[in-house]
Tab-separated table of C-alpha atoms in Angstrom:
chain	number	residue	atom	x	y	z
K	1	CYS	CA	3.755	-2.728	27.208
K	2	ILE	CA	6.907	-0.354	26.343
K	3	PRO	CA	7.681	2.276	28.960
K	4	ASP	CA	8.946	5.796	27.515
K	5	TRP	CA	11.837	6.404	30.326
K	6	ASP	CA	13.150	4.343	32.510
K	7	VAL	CA	11.994	1.317	35.025
K	8	ASP	CA	13.858	1.475	38.885
K	9	ALA	CA	11.711	-1.019	40.290
K	10	LEU	CA	9.774	-4.295	39.583
K	11	ALA	CA	7.563	-6.471	41.675
K	12	VAL	CA	5.220	-9.197	41.160
K	13	ASP	CA	2.389	-10.230	43.553
K	14	GLY	CA	0.487	-13.231	42.267
K	15	GLU	CA	-0.624	-12.781	38.783
K	16	THR	CA	0.028	-8.364	39.122
K	17	ALA	CA	3.364	-6.736	38.047
K	18	TYR	CA	4.048	-3.501	39.578
K	19	VAL	CA	6.055	-1.310	38.105
K	20	GLY	CA	8.018	1.845	39.080
K	21	GLY	CA	10.552	4.348	37.537
K	22	SER	CA	10.812	7.695	35.858
K	23	PHE	CA	8.556	7.242	32.648
K	24	THR	CA	5.323	8.799	32.282
K	25	ASP	CA	3.567	6.262	29.536
K	26	LEU	CA	3.301	2.792	29.233
K	27	GLY	CA	2.542	1.790	25.699
K	28	LEU	CA	1.703	-1.052	23.606
K	29	PRO	CA	4.628	-1.900	20.985
K	30	ARG	CA	3.628	-1.454	17.241
K	31	ASP	CA	6.044	-1.365	14.739
K	32	HIS	CA	5.429	1.853	12.439
K	33	LEU	CA	1.512	0.703	12.097
K	34	ALA	CA	-1.460	1.187	14.704
K	35	VAL	CA	-5.032	0.572	13.698
K	36	LEU	CA	-6.633	2.180	16.477
K	37	ASP	CA	-10.326	1.549	17.604
K	38	PRO	CA	-13.083	4.090	16.697
K	39	GLY	CA	-14.801	3.739	19.857
K	40	SER	CA	-11.945	3.878	22.682
K	41	GLY	CA	-8.907	4.795	20.714
K	42	GLU	CA	-7.027	2.096	21.910
K	43	PRO	CA	-4.683	-0.230	19.404
K	44	GLN	CA	-6.203	-2.890	17.931
K	45	ASP	CA	-4.288	-6.282	18.181
K	46	GLY	CA	-3.627	-8.320	15.710
K	47	TRP	CA	-2.324	-5.989	12.912
K	48	PRO	CA	0.901	-6.731	11.729
K	49	GLY	CA	4.102	-4.725	12.359
K	50	VAL	CA	6.255	-3.055	9.418
K	51	ASP	CA	10.040	-3.115	9.493
K	52	GLY	CA	13.065	-1.710	7.226
K	53	GLY	CA	11.229	1.991	7.203
K	54	TYR	CA	8.128	3.772	7.562
K	55	VAL	CA	4.386	3.826	6.546
K	56	ARG	CA	4.211	7.325	4.758
K	57	ALA	CA	0.766	7.233	3.862
K	58	SER	CA	-2.519	4.311	4.072
K	59	VAL	CA	-6.099	4.440	2.907
K	60	PRO	CA	-8.576	1.845	3.735
K	61	ASP	CA	-9.487	-0.682	1.328
K	62	GLY	CA	-13.309	-0.381	1.801
K	63	ALA	CA	-13.638	-3.870	3.083
K	64	GLY	CA	-12.321	-3.589	6.603
K	65	GLY	CA	-8.389	-3.965	5.503
K	66	TRP	CA	-5.773	-0.970	4.569
K	67	TYR	CA	-3.431	-0.400	1.398
K	68	LEU	CA	-0.003	1.073	2.874
K	69	ALA	CA	2.540	2.984	1.157
K	70	GLY	CA	6.204	3.338	2.300
K	71	ASP	CA	9.232	2.914	2.480
K	72	PHE	CA	9.610	-0.459	4.316
K	73	THR	CA	11.333	-3.580	3.383
K	74	SER	CA	8.614	-6.073	4.821
K	75	VAL	CA	5.484	-6.321	6.626
K	76	GLY	CA	4.151	-9.401	9.056
K	77	GLY	CA	7.989	-10.721	7.932
K	78	ILE	CA	6.650	-10.846	4.630
K	79	PRO	CA	8.981	-9.000	1.872
K	80	ARG	CA	7.319	-5.606	0.356
K	81	ASP	CA	8.897	-2.886	-0.973
K	82	GLY	CA	6.862	0.015	0.085
K	83	LEU	CA	3.654	-1.063	-1.061
K	84	ALA	CA	1.093	-3.622	0.806
K	85	HIS	CA	-2.186	-4.629	1.413
K	86	LEU	CA	-3.688	-5.798	4.333
K	87	LEU	CA	-6.890	-7.755	4.123
K	88	PRO	CA	-9.530	-7.849	6.789
K	89	ASP	CA	-8.531	-10.816	9.001
K	90	LYS	CA	-5.108	-8.685	9.313
K	91	SER	CA	-3.251	-10.629	7.353
K	92	VAL	CA	-0.931	-9.639	4.140
K	93	ASP	CA	-2.414	-9.960	1.122
K	94	PRO	CA	-0.387	-12.756	-0.842
K	95	GLY	CA	-1.553	-11.482	-4.259
K	96	TRP	CA	-0.430	-8.000	-4.086
K	97	ALA	CA	2.783	-6.479	-4.112
K	98	PRO	CA	3.751	-4.155	-6.538
K	99	THR	CA	7.110	-2.361	-6.851
K	100	THR	CA	8.595	0.971	-7.605
K	101	ASP	CA	12.137	1.766	-8.179
K	102	GLY	CA	11.824	5.312	-6.039
K	103	SER	CA	9.897	6.067	-2.945
K	104	VAL	CA	6.320	6.271	-2.544
K	105	VAL	CA	4.616	8.970	-0.368
K	106	THR	CA	0.911	9.143	-0.821
K	107	ILE	CA	-1.765	6.616	-1.599
K	108	ALA	CA	-5.164	6.527	-2.533
K	109	ARG	CA	-8.327	4.590	-3.589
K	110	ASP	CA	-11.052	5.531	-5.875
K	111	THR	CA	-14.987	3.816	-5.924
K	112	ALA	CA	-13.871	1.419	-8.419
K	113	GLY	CA	-11.185	0.070	-6.335
K	114	VAL	CA	-8.190	1.425	-8.263
K	115	VAL	CA	-5.212	2.306	-6.112
K	116	TYR	CA	-3.492	5.284	-6.786
K	117	ILE	CA	0.090	5.985	-5.848
K	118	GLY	CA	2.272	8.844	-5.635
K	119	GLY	CA	6.119	9.423	-5.201
K	120	ALA	CA	9.446	10.010	-7.021
K	121	PHE	CA	9.800	6.865	-9.140
K	122	THR	CA	10.051	5.858	-12.644
K	123	GLU	CA	9.055	2.505	-12.836
K	124	VAL	CA	6.578	0.227	-11.406
K	125	ASP	CA	6.965	-3.765	-11.473
K	126	GLY	CA	10.341	-3.424	-12.738
K	127	ASN	CA	9.163	-2.607	-16.344
K	128	VAL	CA	6.588	-0.332	-16.628
K	129	PRO	CA	7.181	3.135	-17.306
K	130	ARG	CA	5.307	5.315	-14.807
K	131	ALA	CA	6.837	9.248	-13.749
K	132	ASN	CA	5.968	9.633	-9.984
K	133	PHE	CA	2.413	8.404	-10.536
K	134	ALA	CA	0.411	4.856	-11.118
K	135	ALA	CA	-2.908	3.341	-11.012
K	136	LEU	CA	-3.224	0.255	-9.930
K	137	ASP	CA	-5.693	-2.818	-10.080
K	138	ALA	CA	-7.003	-5.260	-7.505
K	139	SER	CA	-4.195	-7.335	-8.412
K	140	GLY	CA	-1.657	-4.663	-8.023
K	141	ARG	CA	-0.384	-4.397	-11.473
K	142	PRO	CA	-0.714	-0.915	-13.135
K	143	THR	CA	-3.462	-0.135	-15.377
K	144	ALA	CA	-3.207	1.616	-18.691
K	145	PHE	CA	-4.409	4.894	-17.032
K	146	THR	CA	-0.667	7.285	-17.100
K	147	ALA	CA	-0.564	10.650	-16.003
K	148	ASN	CA	3.442	10.964	-15.971
K	149	ALA	CA	4.257	13.853	-13.941
K	150	ASP	CA	7.572	16.110	-14.205
K	151	GLY	CA	8.255	16.197	-10.382
K	152	GLN	CA	7.153	14.094	-7.521
K	153	VAL	CA	3.796	13.782	-6.802
K	154	GLY	CA	3.028	14.151	-3.058
K	155	ALA	CA	-0.649	13.992	-2.383
K	156	ILE	CA	-3.761	12.045	-4.336
K	157	ALA	CA	-7.502	12.606	-3.714
K	158	THR	CA	-10.424	11.299	-5.392
K	159	SER	CA	-14.101	12.387	-5.090
K	160	TYR	CA	-17.256	10.582	-6.881
K	161	ARG	CA	-20.816	12.151	-7.188
K	162	PHE	CA	-23.745	12.542	-9.856
K	163	ALA	CA	-24.466	15.506	-11.882
K	164	GLY	CA	-27.951	16.190	-12.833
K	165	SER	CA	-31.241	14.083	-11.240
K	166	PRO	CA	-32.019	10.494	-10.386
K	167	GLY	CA	-33.596	10.041	-13.481
K	168	THR	CA	-30.922	11.435	-15.527
K	169	ALA	CA	-27.841	11.034	-13.672
K	170	THR	CA	-24.151	11.299	-14.715
K	171	PRO	CA	-21.274	10.135	-12.877
K	172	VAL	CA	-18.762	12.729	-12.239
K	173	PRO	CA	-15.159	11.048	-10.944
K	174	ARG	CA	-12.653	13.035	-10.426
K	175	LEU	CA	-9.118	12.241	-9.557
K	176	TYR	CA	-6.588	15.348	-7.999
K	177	LEU	CA	-2.670	15.054	-7.953
K	178	GLY	CA	-0.854	17.817	-6.063
K	179	GLY	CA	3.210	17.900	-5.547
K	180	GLU	CA	6.224	19.405	-6.814
K	181	PHE	CA	5.416	18.811	-10.730
K	182	THR	CA	4.821	21.864	-13.392
K	183	HIS	CA	3.758	19.216	-16.100
K	184	VAL	CA	1.254	16.433	-15.724
K	185	GLY	CA	-0.624	13.940	-18.554
K	186	GLY	CA	1.239	15.831	-20.857
K	187	ALA	CA	0.231	19.469	-20.242
K	188	ALA	CA	1.036	22.665	-18.121
K	189	ARG	CA	-0.306	22.103	-14.581
K	190	HIS	CA	1.827	23.859	-11.899
K	191	TYR	CA	1.654	21.580	-8.994
K	192	PHE	CA	-2.127	20.819	-8.496
K	193	ALA	CA	-4.159	18.752	-11.253
K	194	ALA	CA	-7.741	17.065	-12.187
K	195	PHE	CA	-8.455	14.245	-13.821
K	196	ASP	CA	-11.486	12.257	-15.063
K	197	PRO	CA	-10.602	9.007	-13.942
K	198	GLY	CA	-12.375	7.212	-16.516
K	199	THR	CA	-11.578	9.221	-19.355
K	200	GLY	CA	-7.897	9.760	-18.333
K	201	ALA	CA	-8.583	13.868	-19.511
K	202	LEU	CA	-7.458	16.348	-17.614
K	203	VAL	CA	-10.194	18.643	-16.110
K	204	GLY	CA	-9.908	22.295	-16.288
K	205	ALA	CA	-6.814	24.622	-16.939
K	206	ASP	CA	-3.508	25.003	-15.446
K	207	PRO	CA	-4.083	26.680	-11.593
K	208	GLU	CA	-0.652	28.402	-12.251
K	209	LEU	CA	0.061	27.777	-9.060
K	210	ASN	CA	3.288	29.265	-7.573
K	211	GLY	CA	4.438	26.488	-5.275
K	212	LYS	CA	4.197	22.668	-4.131
K	213	VAL	CA	1.241	21.403	-3.090
K	214	THR	CA	1.645	18.826	0.056
K	215	THR	CA	-1.873	18.160	0.889
K	216	ILE	CA	-5.462	17.635	-0.654
K	217	ALA	CA	-8.538	16.692	1.105
K	218	VAL	CA	-12.273	16.852	-0.731
K	219	SER	CA	-15.375	18.233	1.298
K	220	GLY	CA	-18.172	15.318	1.475
K	221	GLY	CA	-22.067	15.879	0.519
K	222	SER	CA	-24.992	13.932	-0.792
K	223	ALA	CA	-24.889	11.950	-3.964
K	224	PHE	CA	-25.660	14.996	-5.966
K	225	GLN	CA	-23.786	17.818	-4.436
K	226	PRO	CA	-20.666	18.857	-5.692
K	227	ARG	CA	-17.581	18.432	-4.626
K	228	VAL	CA	-14.626	20.678	-3.704
K	229	ALA	CA	-10.785	19.835	-3.329
K	230	TYR	CA	-8.774	21.738	-0.443
K	231	VAL	CA	-5.163	21.827	-1.214
K	232	GLY	CA	-2.614	22.936	1.014
K	233	GLY	CA	1.123	24.042	0.558
K	234	ALA	CA	4.087	26.218	-0.261
K	235	PHE	CA	2.063	28.424	-2.547
K	236	THR	CA	1.045	32.524	-2.371
K	237	GLY	CA	-1.071	32.721	-4.709
K	238	MET	CA	-2.097	32.303	-8.775
K	239	PRO	CA	-2.614	34.635	-11.290
K	240	GLY	CA	-5.111	37.430	-10.099
K	241	LEU	CA	-5.745	35.498	-6.929
K	242	ALA	CA	-3.917	36.013	-3.627
K	243	ARG	CA	-4.063	32.337	-1.949
K	244	VAL	CA	-1.491	31.884	1.065
K	245	HIS	CA	-0.767	28.018	1.656
K	246	ALA	CA	-4.869	27.266	1.291
K	247	ALA	CA	-7.001	27.239	-1.764
K	248	ALA	CA	-10.022	25.375	-3.042
K	249	PHE	CA	-10.918	24.168	-6.279
K	250	ARG	CA	-14.516	23.041	-7.715
K	251	ASP	CA	-14.922	19.389	-9.001
K	252	ASP	CA	-16.795	20.116	-12.156
K	253	THR	CA	-14.209	22.864	-13.578
K	254	ALA	CA	-11.189	22.663	-11.567
K	255	ALA	CA	-11.458	26.713	-10.930
K	256	PRO	CA	-10.452	28.117	-7.863
K	257	THR	CA	-13.464	29.166	-5.513
K	258	THR	CA	-13.430	32.023	-3.163
K	259	TRP	CA	-12.454	30.110	-0.192
K	260	GLY	CA	-8.896	31.199	0.897
K	261	PRO	CA	-7.835	31.576	4.164
K	262	PHE	CA	-4.641	33.008	5.156
K	263	VAL	CA	-2.756	30.163	6.429
K	264	ASP	CA	1.161	30.182	7.861
K	265	PRO	CA	2.988	28.452	7.789
K	266	ALA	CA	2.126	26.218	5.145
K	267	PRO	CA	-0.279	23.094	6.189
K	268	GLU	CA	1.102	19.108	5.506
K	269	ALA	CA	-2.193	17.621	6.118
K	270	ILE	CA	-5.744	18.682	5.518
């Protein structure tokens, strides 16, 4: 255990140690990564430590493991350049080790198992051009999908549902990007963009937000219910609409909804 302040006295009686001092908390050591038990909230044992930097974002892999992104240099003693995959047995995936020439600050995964990363970089795996955003396959290699952004991508979210009815269901997958860009995928998109990841096509028009997006979260619902992407950031509106640091967009058209609470200061997470 690690105390949060000084230890001034220590006594041992059999197998029990008594510790006294000016601390208020004794915590288990965790190097930049802690997985909490969903029932008790206590840190789980056995997950590897992260060295050389911080974990900036994480996402479950859907099978009990985790994808990590940040500015670290190793995980569990194994070299990793800011990206790593932890397997359900808490070991580091030996075959998933993508690299970038910059920083990665956000990561997401879709139902097909594609991992999306965003940050401030120009290349993936040393020689594959990708401007601030990349899609990675199960082996960690960049896919053919590109959505080059002219500024940092700082938030990514995905959603998946069906349109129509069970007898005539049409899939509606979505990929949402937020950040400091004004163009993405070869088109004007001010700070927020929605894609169909299956086709790579942009969805909807330029929202023309007047400030960067820092966070995105997508509403839940059943398989046939529309999804809504909620965004937060340093914006105050878009043409004809006041939206102070919070807005929401439909998944089918990427058009803004009527939801727009006044939030101040700008949120960093939703």
